[in-house]
Amino acid sequence: MSTSVGASVSRKDGYLKVTGRARYAADHPVKQVAHAVAVKSTIAKGRITAIDSSRAEEAPGFLAIIHHGNVQTLHRPQNDFMSATKPGEDRVVFEDDRVHYVGQYVALVVAESLEQARYAADRVTVSYAAERPAIATDTAMDTAYDPGEFFGEKLTMTRGNPDAAFSAAAVTLDASYTTPTEHHNPMEPSASMAEWNGDDLTLYETTQWVAGARKTVAQTLGMSEKKIHIISPFIGGGFGCKGFVWPHSVLSAIAAKKIGRPVKFNLTRKDMFSACGHRSETAQRVRLGAQADGTLVAIQHDSLVQTSPVDEFIEPCGVTTRFLYSCPNVRVAHRAVRVNIATPTPMRAPGESPGLFALESALDELACKLNLDPVELRVVNHADTNEHARLPWSSKYLKECYQVGAERFGWAKRDPQPRSMRDGKLLVGWGMATATYPGIRSPGAAKVRILRDGTVEVISATQDMGGGTYTTMTQIVADVTGIPVERIRPALGDSDLPPAPVSGGSMTTASILPASRKAAQQAVKKLVAVARSLPDSPFAGRSEDEIIPANGRLSLKDSPHVNMTYEEVMRLSNQTVVEGEGSTSPGAERQKYAFQSFGAQFVEVTVDPEIARVNVSRVVSVFDVGRIINTKTARSQGYSGVIMGIGMALMEHTVYDPRDGSIVTGNLADYAIPVNADVHSIDIQFIDKPDPFIDPDGLGARGCGEITITGVAPAIANAVYHATGTRVRDLPITPDQLLGT
Ligand code: MOS
């Protein structure tokens, strides 16, 4: 079977994972490791007045307790994403006696075993002077402000005159939507294990960004980043909560320093609900004005989100609205309130996911008012250029996505009348939505090493949180070297390797694969030079470009029987390694084109009218994400995004007690996510046309991690409306909102 770019290749790391040999952060066999357990605030706002650790210190196996009263000096890092110093929270852990949210770390207890650490931590008594917290958005409106920018993007903009256009429009829609707080809940909770060797620190981490972890921890501890080694070879999902650097990565290091032994801090599932970010709840108002034929004349999208007292992260709901549809009059605005809840962070398609729930629900409502097919309404308003950036798209096949999706789904058979389609006693609904996510790219580097035994290594300080980076890196190098994937070893998740960006923003593929390819090309070129210079070389007198790599050999292009294996070249030349380096970065193309991925997501739901239960019986998703490197891992991204979208639409909801900020649903029993019984037919398709401008080397892949979730929740909500006639504007769509329909 072909392993070339575009083929369906099984995971390079699959065998290690299914046999339990893949080492996640907490699994590394570090000798003499002690265990840390956090003591967390039980109040949402106030001061710590006393920490009594006397009973903890008597507990068996107790080694140390660290808190604001005895912590070593820590420094706030620069807190700048672009320079890879991005903590999850600006406030440094144990900075002072202030408490800002329930679950904030107030002490760390270290003991010989995990059980002993938990027992000792339970025996720490923390006294507080509590103040009245603001938990619910409506109680924090006095703090509301305009956050201005989000990672360099202006969050507020106006094009044309949306007020006048709205007033004059033939048909208008004005609707408000809400989405709840959500937590990422990756399979693997975050963990950090620290080991000091003199002044050198090794951190076994669960991080989407080894480079960011190294710099941020270095600045926090006030040490040189050269002294820090971050190791994160396997990550059990991240979805954004392992992107920035959260306090545990510093805590393990200072605890290990304090006791002079390695320390492991493995977060509990409950810790994950306050210690590594979440998606803020959102309240969004969308106003649309259209002509009778559906042409949009006005769009206004106002968002109100939450952020924390100790850093700022803004869920940028309206960013996509600036350009998703063609419209001369657009206004997008965001406001944020500060509540006593931990700091939000990116969660799979931050902005797009909740933003498209509002916008794409509103489009569906408008289609109903206009008596227009929802697909037709979107085609009528297709944006041929990016009207916000005023740039042409690098490539865009959204119309094809609608068309292919509609055909595969059978959309033409839809009766637009709500409650018109049934399957026995079940109501059947069909809905759809547009999906989108930017085509981001960052500077990245890789090395390719041809070894003496003819095997090849490809290395980069990128990460694989489950998306398939190990595998796609290998495929790229296999294509260039002609060495089969079995004989190529990828290495990543190590800060000592060539630098790479965060595995976030769906940017890994477009950043790392072109670099890997360049590195492989350079390594082959060097090997060819070595082969030509051998005494009695079969390639003597032949030029470089007459010699091609294929099937594990270098061969003469015009007479393939004249060839040498890689191993022969290495042995005869007495080389131990031939190494190529490659790096790529975004360039002038970014000023010439807008890079954006698109998709169309079609959903069938059945609703049992007696118990108001919604079942997502069928999903068809078609994405234009440039070239597909590996159809298998790309399709898996599609499945996972759709499944996560089912969770977003029907289940996920972090509930805070509005009185005291305690987390009501801080476990996987009360925070529901989809299980196999919730997942039925999912059809993932890709247009698979290379983006001609995304990387100058012509690979043409834009990445596909996040777009896959973006249209799911609105498509489900639209299908629920079609099934029941009830428009649910507040996620998650729960039976109580549908009872009696
Ligand atoms: Mo992502 S939310 O950029 O890991």
XYZ file of C-alpha atoms and ligand atoms in Angstrom:
745
model
C 0.000 0.000 0.000
C 1.217 3.482 -0.803
C 2.512 5.537 2.075
C 2.969 8.635 -0.033
C 1.441 11.960 0.739
C -2.289 11.580 0.349
C -2.373 7.878 1.226
C -4.172 6.330 4.151
C -1.353 5.474 6.542
C -1.807 3.941 9.978
C -0.267 5.719 12.910
C 3.438 5.309 13.314
C 2.877 5.399 17.082
C -0.202 3.186 17.011
C 1.569 0.007 18.088
C 3.199 1.749 21.069
C -0.135 3.160 22.104
C -2.205 -0.001 21.893
C 0.459 -2.000 23.705
C 0.698 0.573 26.494
C 4.311 1.393 25.739
C 3.838 5.002 24.757
C 5.157 7.043 27.649
C 2.948 9.928 28.663
C 4.282 12.603 31.022
C 3.507 10.764 34.249
C 4.732 7.411 32.887
C 8.437 8.102 32.556
C 10.417 5.850 34.869
C 12.122 8.399 37.068
C 13.801 6.962 40.140
C 13.023 8.142 43.657
C 10.099 10.200 42.487
C 7.929 11.831 45.127
C 4.315 12.797 44.552
C 2.636 16.166 44.739
C -1.014 16.922 45.405
C -2.546 20.377 45.300
C -4.535 22.073 48.004
C -7.055 24.263 46.242
C -9.064 27.228 47.279
C -12.626 26.563 48.379
C -13.583 30.214 48.115
C -13.847 32.276 44.954
C -12.534 35.568 46.236
C -10.712 36.844 49.274
C -7.503 36.320 51.202
C -5.751 33.449 52.804
C -5.424 34.330 56.500
C -3.601 31.187 57.656
C -2.316 27.875 56.408
C -2.019 25.288 59.167
C 0.057 22.355 57.975
C 0.846 20.821 61.367
C -1.458 17.835 60.902
C -0.158 17.287 57.391
C 3.425 17.287 58.605
C 2.617 14.455 61.015
C 1.164 12.348 58.229
C 3.144 9.322 57.054
C 5.448 9.945 54.138
C 5.109 13.740 54.306
C 8.015 15.523 52.664
C 7.128 19.167 52.096
C 4.470 21.791 51.764
C 4.856 24.864 49.591
C 2.596 27.922 49.618
C 2.785 31.698 49.285
C 4.448 31.989 52.667
C 7.477 29.868 51.857
C 7.752 29.644 48.083
C 11.015 30.582 46.389
C 11.054 33.820 44.404
C 9.115 33.462 41.172
C 8.838 35.961 38.336
C 5.954 36.797 36.072
C 6.961 35.749 32.568
C 6.675 38.162 29.682
C 3.266 36.745 28.815
C 3.622 37.159 25.087
C 2.453 34.454 22.728
C 4.680 35.599 19.866
C 7.820 35.225 21.972
C 6.727 31.836 23.335
C 6.316 33.044 26.898
C 2.656 32.375 27.406
C 1.472 31.301 30.821
C -2.156 30.299 31.221
C -2.349 32.956 33.922
C -0.360 36.128 34.254
C -0.370 35.849 38.038
C 2.412 33.579 39.195
C 1.367 30.681 41.377
C 1.550 31.419 45.148
C 2.301 35.061 44.312
C 0.484 36.407 47.358
C -2.355 35.627 49.739
C -5.067 36.619 47.253
C -7.666 34.177 46.023
C -9.394 34.802 42.701
C -11.407 31.649 42.000
C -12.403 28.306 43.423
C -9.778 25.709 42.647
C -6.854 28.143 42.671
C -3.783 26.393 44.029
C -3.108 27.611 47.566
C -0.552 24.968 48.589
C 1.267 21.953 47.228
C 1.932 18.933 49.421
C 4.688 16.476 48.569
C 4.948 12.980 50.007
C 6.546 9.628 49.293
C 3.517 8.092 47.608
C 0.491 9.495 45.840
C -1.806 8.146 48.541
C 0.282 9.730 51.277
C 0.336 13.032 49.439
C -3.443 12.997 49.113
C -3.856 12.111 52.760
C -1.462 14.827 53.908
C -3.052 17.410 51.592
C -6.434 16.619 53.146
C -4.968 17.474 56.546
C -3.926 21.009 55.565
C -6.272 23.626 56.994
C -6.531 26.879 55.098
C -8.369 29.819 56.629
C -9.776 32.560 54.476
C -11.219 36.022 54.722
C -13.825 35.612 52.041
C -15.172 38.428 49.901
C -18.227 38.460 47.721
C -17.297 36.992 44.335
C -18.805 37.800 40.961
C -19.641 34.514 39.254
C -22.561 35.061 36.905
C -21.969 37.467 34.025
C -24.930 39.632 34.934
C -23.477 40.284 38.389
C -20.191 41.455 36.875
C -21.479 43.955 34.330
C -19.773 46.792 36.199
C -16.481 45.295 34.999
C -17.538 45.064 31.334
C -14.957 46.423 28.921
C -13.913 46.329 25.286
C -10.852 44.072 25.060
C -9.650 45.691 21.856
C -7.452 42.981 20.415
C -7.054 39.242 20.447
C -3.617 37.963 19.443
C -3.143 40.957 17.200
C -6.629 40.776 15.637
C -8.887 43.747 16.259
C -12.014 42.461 17.943
C -14.145 45.439 17.008
C -14.721 46.599 13.459
C -17.290 48.295 11.289
C -17.586 48.120 7.525
C -20.124 50.333 5.758
C -23.205 51.404 7.701
C -24.806 48.366 9.324
C -27.443 50.353 11.275
C -28.859 52.101 8.238
C -28.699 48.940 6.149
C -30.459 46.936 8.836
C -33.237 49.506 9.127
C -33.769 49.550 5.403
C -33.578 45.778 4.877
C -36.588 43.924 3.448
C -36.209 41.076 5.935
C -34.447 41.241 9.275
C -33.521 38.882 12.049
C -32.450 39.875 15.550
C -31.714 36.941 17.837
C -29.618 36.180 20.888
C -27.738 32.991 21.621
C -25.748 31.651 24.533
C -23.107 28.996 24.906
C -21.982 27.677 28.286
C -18.584 27.261 29.864
C -16.953 24.123 28.490
C -13.885 22.172 29.567
C -11.545 20.359 27.192
C -11.404 17.094 29.114
C -8.692 15.332 27.145
C -8.305 11.661 27.979
C -4.939 12.320 29.649
C -5.031 14.843 32.487
C -2.128 17.286 32.556
C 0.991 16.188 34.388
C 4.451 17.454 35.103
C 7.388 15.541 36.467
C 10.514 17.459 37.422
C 14.025 16.171 37.851
C 16.984 18.388 38.731
C 20.534 17.511 37.939
C 22.534 20.272 39.597
C 21.225 23.430 37.931
C 19.735 21.545 35.011
C 16.034 20.874 35.004
C 14.276 18.144 33.066
C 10.508 18.437 32.872
C 8.437 15.547 31.596
C 5.408 17.447 30.445
C 2.093 17.050 28.800
C 2.325 20.053 26.547
C 1.264 21.159 23.091
C 4.268 23.456 23.027
C 7.641 22.272 24.321
C 9.328 25.519 23.219
C 6.723 27.617 25.020
C 7.006 25.494 28.148
C 10.770 25.848 28.207
C 10.800 29.637 27.821
C 7.895 30.292 30.119
C 9.145 28.039 32.921
C 12.644 29.512 32.529
C 11.373 33.069 32.954
C 9.170 32.101 35.885
C 12.026 30.410 37.700
C 14.492 33.110 36.673
C 16.864 30.722 34.951
C 18.375 30.301 31.511
C 16.241 28.331 29.097
C 19.367 26.455 28.085
C 19.206 24.785 31.482
C 15.716 23.414 30.875
C 14.815 20.333 28.909
C 11.145 19.680 28.163
C 10.162 16.166 27.152
C 6.668 15.427 25.882
C 6.684 12.557 23.397
C 3.032 11.533 23.815
C 0.003 13.597 24.687
C -3.413 12.127 25.330
C -5.320 14.929 23.640
C -5.110 18.611 24.397
C -7.648 20.637 22.425
C -5.980 23.812 23.703
C -5.765 23.180 27.457
C -2.129 22.095 27.107
C -1.087 24.968 24.860
C -0.147 27.643 27.372
C 1.883 26.937 30.498
C -0.171 26.354 33.623
C 1.103 26.468 37.206
C 1.680 22.718 37.585
C 4.735 22.917 35.311
C 6.371 25.351 37.702
C 5.128 23.647 40.845
C 6.731 20.298 40.073
C 10.050 22.077 39.474
C 10.055 24.090 42.691
C 8.891 21.088 44.716
C 11.659 18.914 43.285
C 14.199 21.600 44.063
C 12.898 21.919 47.591
C 13.096 18.217 48.476
C 16.143 17.415 46.357
C 14.332 14.616 44.560
C 12.227 14.267 41.440
C 8.571 15.187 41.898
C 5.549 14.116 39.906
C 2.444 16.272 39.843
C -0.338 14.506 38.006
C -3.522 16.522 37.957
C -6.771 14.861 38.934
C -9.769 15.114 36.671
C -11.200 17.575 39.159
C -8.012 19.681 39.035
C -8.531 19.906 35.284
C -11.715 21.897 35.879
C -9.866 24.865 37.379
C -6.168 24.556 36.543
C -5.748 24.446 32.749
C -8.316 26.753 31.249
C -11.730 26.380 29.720
C -13.909 27.939 27.050
C -15.739 30.946 28.446
C -19.495 31.109 28.329
C -20.733 33.480 25.670
C -23.816 35.594 25.054
C -24.158 36.690 21.461
C -26.633 38.848 19.608
C -26.786 38.575 15.847
C -28.657 40.985 13.652
C -29.059 40.187 9.964
C -30.685 42.246 7.240
C -31.395 40.817 3.801
C -33.096 41.589 0.549
C -36.017 39.380 -0.430
C -33.756 37.202 -2.573
C -31.575 36.496 0.465
C -28.706 38.858 -0.304
C -27.271 40.007 3.008
C -27.161 43.780 3.394
C -26.322 44.024 7.121
C -24.634 41.829 9.702
C -24.047 42.778 13.295
C -22.532 40.344 15.780
C -22.104 41.419 19.421
C -20.485 39.078 21.913
C -20.210 39.193 25.661
C -17.733 36.779 27.213
C -16.040 36.164 30.521
C -12.439 36.536 31.448
C -10.625 36.236 34.749
C -9.105 38.620 37.269
C -5.604 37.153 36.773
C -5.137 37.197 33.008
C -7.062 37.968 29.888
C -8.304 35.496 27.371
C -11.157 36.560 25.127
C -13.292 34.056 23.238
C -13.270 35.833 19.868
C -16.767 34.828 18.706
C -17.208 37.390 15.970
C -13.865 37.196 14.204
C -15.191 34.944 11.458
C -18.275 37.079 10.947
C -16.058 39.775 9.475
C -15.609 37.807 6.270
C -17.600 34.553 6.194
C -20.272 36.012 3.920
C -20.249 38.780 1.385
C -21.849 41.829 2.933
C -21.127 45.550 2.556
C -22.301 46.543 6.047
C -20.828 44.616 8.958
C -20.203 45.378 12.601
C -18.470 43.025 15.024
C -17.913 43.865 18.675
C -16.822 42.055 21.805
C -17.105 42.887 25.456
C -15.756 40.979 28.395
C -16.472 40.851 32.097
C -14.118 39.735 34.827
C -15.587 37.008 36.989
C -14.103 34.969 39.833
C -13.580 31.922 37.678
C -10.234 30.567 36.487
C -8.764 31.989 33.281
C -10.233 30.816 29.969
C -7.923 29.542 27.251
C -8.169 28.376 23.634
C -10.425 25.373 23.171
C -10.763 23.704 19.780
C -11.504 26.542 17.380
C -11.717 29.332 19.932
C -14.106 31.937 18.583
C -15.287 29.938 15.602
C -17.034 27.233 17.626
C -19.376 29.402 19.712
C -19.364 32.182 17.104
C -20.603 29.946 14.321
C -23.244 28.486 16.624
C -24.747 31.974 16.764
C -24.098 33.100 13.194
C -25.055 29.825 11.498
C -28.179 29.461 13.644
C -29.114 33.006 12.654
C -28.566 32.195 8.960
C -30.933 29.251 9.356
C -33.545 31.439 11.019
C -33.190 33.952 8.210
C -33.572 31.206 5.605
C -36.849 30.193 7.258
C -38.105 33.787 7.175
C -37.129 34.138 3.536
C -38.518 30.763 2.565
C -35.141 29.973 1.088
C -33.196 26.749 1.275
C -30.421 27.149 3.886
C -27.755 25.974 1.431
C -29.054 28.330 -1.217
C -28.946 31.266 1.210
C -25.288 30.554 1.870
C -24.453 30.206 -1.813
C -26.219 33.485 -2.594
C -23.979 35.191 -0.018
C -20.757 33.407 -0.915
C -17.740 35.621 -0.252
C -15.629 35.502 -3.415
C -12.905 37.447 -1.632
C -12.081 38.185 1.997
C -13.926 41.483 2.288
C -12.454 42.234 5.705
C -8.795 41.719 4.801
C -9.523 42.932 1.248
C -7.558 40.055 -0.163
C -8.304 37.203 -2.523
C -8.470 33.756 -0.972
C -5.399 31.615 -1.541
C -7.881 28.927 -2.559
C -11.491 28.324 -1.666
C -13.775 25.423 -2.539
C -16.691 26.140 -0.239
C -19.300 25.858 -2.984
C -17.947 22.407 -3.768
C -18.260 21.516 -0.074
C -21.944 22.508 -0.106
C -22.538 20.587 -3.299
C -20.710 17.389 -2.366
C -22.178 17.446 1.125
C -25.723 18.002 -0.086
C -25.397 15.163 -2.580
C -23.944 12.678 -0.129
C -26.511 13.626 2.478
C -29.506 13.556 0.139
C -30.402 17.149 0.979
C -32.604 17.508 -2.115
C -35.155 15.214 -0.488
C -35.605 17.577 2.461
C -39.084 18.914 3.067
C -38.391 22.386 4.500
C -41.487 22.333 6.694
C -40.605 21.697 10.376
C -42.043 18.476 11.838
C -42.725 17.183 8.349
C -40.331 14.242 8.379
C -40.749 11.198 10.572
C -39.321 7.797 11.192
C -42.048 5.868 12.979
C -42.796 7.820 16.111
C -39.534 9.765 15.900
C -39.364 13.263 14.483
C -36.598 13.615 11.913
C -34.751 16.869 11.277
C -32.132 17.869 8.742
C -29.902 20.870 9.293
C -26.674 22.243 7.976
C -24.055 24.894 8.668
C -20.877 26.299 7.210
C -17.585 25.413 8.906
C -14.449 27.523 8.781
C -11.036 28.013 10.365
C -7.991 30.040 9.326
C -5.000 28.513 7.544
C -2.315 29.456 10.055
C 1.385 28.826 9.649
C 4.424 29.604 11.795
C 8.189 29.296 11.477
C 9.322 25.719 12.007
C 12.406 23.614 11.551
C 13.303 19.954 11.197
C 16.315 17.765 10.632
C 16.567 14.536 8.688
C 19.398 12.140 9.465
C 20.418 9.230 7.288
C 22.144 6.687 9.505
C 24.774 4.064 8.834
C 22.285 1.186 8.698
C 20.323 2.971 5.994
C 17.515 3.990 8.314
C 16.392 7.586 8.592
C 15.396 9.868 11.447
C 13.218 12.958 11.176
C 13.280 15.225 14.196
C 11.561 18.444 15.228
C 10.480 20.020 18.494
C 6.868 19.777 17.405
C 4.223 17.772 19.235
C 1.724 15.040 18.454
C -1.289 15.311 20.729
C -3.047 12.596 18.782
C -3.500 14.314 15.444
C -0.880 12.248 13.649
C 2.274 14.376 13.404
C 4.580 11.365 13.895
C 2.956 9.720 10.915
C 2.724 12.653 8.540
C 6.355 13.686 9.187
C 7.363 10.158 8.291
C 5.329 10.119 5.087
C 6.915 13.329 3.867
C 10.404 11.965 4.449
C 9.522 8.615 2.883
C 8.424 10.392 -0.272
C 11.642 12.379 -0.585
C 14.130 9.680 0.421
C 12.482 6.653 -1.120
C 12.976 4.908 2.215
C 9.888 2.995 3.416
C 8.036 4.383 6.442
C 9.020 1.347 8.512
C 12.651 2.408 8.265
C 12.021 6.019 9.261
C 11.968 7.024 12.912
C 10.266 10.298 13.788
C 11.147 12.096 17.018
C 9.345 15.100 18.466
C 8.137 16.497 21.782
C 11.614 17.418 22.977
C 12.790 20.997 23.403
C 16.331 20.093 22.340
C 15.164 19.312 18.792
C 14.942 21.907 15.994
C 12.443 24.617 16.998
C 8.778 24.338 16.131
C 5.592 26.215 16.954
C 2.772 25.341 19.323
C 0.623 22.447 18.209
C -2.399 24.691 18.220
C -4.251 26.837 15.767
C -4.267 23.862 13.370
C -0.827 24.981 12.229
C 1.390 21.948 12.714
C 0.938 20.382 9.290
C 1.558 23.588 7.339
C 4.526 24.564 9.517
C 6.402 21.340 10.101
C 5.861 19.249 7.010
C 7.404 21.707 4.545
C 10.399 21.979 6.897
C 10.687 18.192 7.113
C 10.554 17.930 3.380
C 13.296 20.507 2.909
C 15.447 18.719 5.462
C 14.944 15.415 3.657
C 15.805 16.971 0.314
C 19.007 18.369 1.740
C 19.961 15.052 3.337
C 19.410 13.204 0.054
C 21.404 15.784 -1.847
C 24.299 15.283 0.550
C 24.044 11.514 0.276
C 24.093 11.751 -3.514
C 27.272 13.831 -3.287
C 28.815 11.207 -1.030
C 27.807 8.406 -3.408
C 29.260 10.198 -6.438
C 32.572 10.741 -4.709
C 33.072 7.115 -3.683
C 36.027 5.319 -5.272
C 34.658 3.126 -8.082
C 31.288 4.857 -7.707
C 28.706 3.458 -10.129
C 27.596 7.062 -10.461
C 31.009 8.337 -11.540
C 30.676 10.917 -14.254
C 26.956 11.300 -13.683
C 25.449 14.569 -12.596
C 23.514 15.029 -9.406
C 20.130 15.180 -11.049
C 20.674 11.910 -12.892
C 20.635 10.129 -9.542
C 17.285 9.622 -7.864
C 16.198 8.135 -4.537
C 13.657 5.325 -4.829
C 12.871 2.042 -3.099
C 15.541 2.452 -0.464
C 18.233 3.113 -3.025
C 19.942 5.759 -5.042
C 19.555 4.823 -8.695
C 20.442 6.210 -12.064
C 17.345 7.740 -13.530
C 17.897 6.286 -16.998
C 19.230 2.873 -15.879
C 17.691 1.916 -12.537
C 19.709 -1.312 -12.364
C 22.685 0.909 -11.586
C 22.005 1.631 -7.946
C 23.277 1.513 -4.368
C 21.336 1.087 -1.173
C 21.557 3.882 1.380
C 23.327 1.452 3.665
C 25.992 0.693 1.045
C 26.658 4.359 0.486
C 26.981 4.967 4.217
C 29.224 1.929 4.780
C 31.497 2.406 1.803
C 31.982 6.066 2.618
C 32.485 5.259 6.285
C 29.908 7.843 7.336
C 27.915 7.512 10.530
C 25.320 10.094 9.646
C 24.348 12.345 6.779
C 22.165 15.151 7.963
C 19.892 17.671 6.281
C 18.233 20.694 7.827
C 15.111 22.484 6.779
C 13.160 25.439 8.007
C 10.247 27.363 6.644
C 8.264 30.377 7.669
C 5.344 32.373 6.390
C 6.362 35.166 4.055
C 5.103 37.758 1.624
C 2.244 35.486 0.529
C 0.489 36.489 3.768
C 0.107 40.038 2.454
C -1.219 38.844 -0.909
C -3.791 36.232 0.071
C -6.222 35.349 2.827
C -5.718 31.786 4.000
C -8.859 30.159 5.270
C -10.318 26.668 5.315
C -13.987 26.022 4.741
C -16.469 23.227 5.032
C -20.113 22.250 5.033
C -21.664 20.095 7.724
C -24.999 18.328 7.296
C -26.765 16.676 10.210
C -29.738 14.412 10.671
C -31.298 14.198 14.110
C -34.115 12.118 15.397
C -36.115 13.422 18.325
C -38.278 11.203 20.456
C -41.228 13.518 21.155
C -42.237 11.651 24.320
C -38.957 12.150 26.163
C -37.509 14.974 24.045
C -34.308 13.074 23.483
C -32.156 14.162 20.549
C -30.086 11.604 18.710
C -27.603 12.617 16.020
C -28.238 9.800 13.597
C -26.180 10.967 10.630
C -23.492 13.561 9.881
C -21.919 14.386 6.542
C -18.993 16.803 6.651
C -17.031 18.030 3.660
C -13.934 20.139 4.173
C -11.668 22.192 1.961
C -8.432 22.214 3.935
C -5.986 22.145 1.047
C -4.093 18.966 0.300
C -4.696 15.969 2.507
C -1.451 14.393 3.692
C -2.944 11.283 5.274
C -6.559 10.443 4.603
C -6.748 8.215 7.659
C -5.498 10.661 10.287
C -7.306 13.562 8.582
C -10.555 11.615 8.668
C -9.924 10.908 12.347
C -9.682 14.633 12.948
C -13.059 14.850 11.221
C -14.629 12.163 13.408
C -13.251 13.701 16.576
C -14.393 17.211 15.688
C -17.891 15.983 14.869
C -18.084 13.961 18.080
C -16.824 16.895 20.130
C -19.407 19.040 18.345
C -22.155 16.608 19.372
C -20.961 17.092 22.936
C -21.000 20.864 22.525
C -24.496 20.820 21.058
C -26.197 18.382 23.419
C -24.213 17.804 26.587
C -21.237 19.857 27.628
C -21.865 22.447 30.299
C -19.676 23.436 33.197
C -21.958 24.670 35.947
C -20.667 27.097 38.587
C -22.698 27.776 41.682
C -23.589 31.444 41.170
C -23.404 32.068 44.928
C -19.895 30.873 45.673
C -18.265 29.858 42.383
C -17.875 26.218 43.266
C -17.740 23.888 40.314
C -20.877 21.769 40.298
C -19.930 19.539 37.377
C -16.213 19.037 37.998
C -16.020 15.384 37.022
C -16.876 13.157 34.078
C -20.058 11.871 35.708
C -21.646 15.308 35.898
C -19.904 16.837 32.873
C -21.293 14.711 30.087
C -19.409 14.110 26.859
C -20.415 11.789 24.021
C -19.832 8.072 24.393
C -20.039 5.451 21.667
C -23.805 5.131 22.110
C -24.132 8.791 21.116
C -22.129 8.402 17.936
C -23.681 7.026 14.746
C -22.965 7.487 11.070
C -20.261 10.065 10.360
C -19.136 10.624 6.782
C -15.989 12.761 6.451
C -14.968 13.978 2.999
C -12.228 16.287 1.806
C -12.077 18.328 -1.379
C -8.323 17.627 -1.330
C -7.131 20.393 -3.626
C -3.711 21.811 -2.726
C -3.566 25.398 -1.542
C -1.183 26.889 -4.117
C 0.175 29.589 -1.811
C 0.165 28.323 1.774
C 3.779 27.138 1.677
C 6.286 28.217 -0.948
C 7.416 24.596 -1.302
C 4.086 23.620 -2.735
C 2.845 21.046 -0.286
C -0.466 22.879 -0.138
C -1.862 21.539 3.163
C -3.677 23.889 5.548
C -4.282 21.579 8.518
C -7.564 20.161 9.719
C -7.641 19.934 13.520
C -10.126 22.598 14.429
C -12.390 23.305 11.466
C -14.048 19.930 11.978
C -15.986 21.051 15.074
C -16.971 24.518 13.924
C -20.257 23.877 12.099
C -21.490 20.925 14.110
C -23.403 22.603 16.942
C -25.349 24.982 14.691
C -26.077 22.195 12.190
C -27.508 20.134 15.058
C -29.524 23.069 16.414
C -30.856 23.736 12.919
C -31.762 20.061 12.527
C -33.512 20.106 15.914
C -35.560 23.080 14.755
C -36.435 21.276 11.554
C -37.462 18.177 13.505
C -39.453 19.899 16.222
C -40.297 23.455 15.209
C -38.553 24.627 18.388
C -35.588 26.952 17.969
C -33.092 26.393 20.763
C -30.718 29.333 21.097
C -29.010 28.276 24.291
C -26.514 25.428 24.350
C -26.532 22.675 25.297
C -29.821 21.556 23.775
C -31.299 19.578 26.648
C -34.631 17.738 26.883
C -36.179 20.379 29.137
C -35.949 22.873 26.262
C -37.796 20.510 23.947
C -40.408 18.952 26.194
C -43.868 19.537 24.864
C -42.670 20.123 21.321
Mo -5.943 24.734 19.855
S -7.601 25.380 20.729
O -5.321 26.002 19.027
O -5.097 23.595 20.695
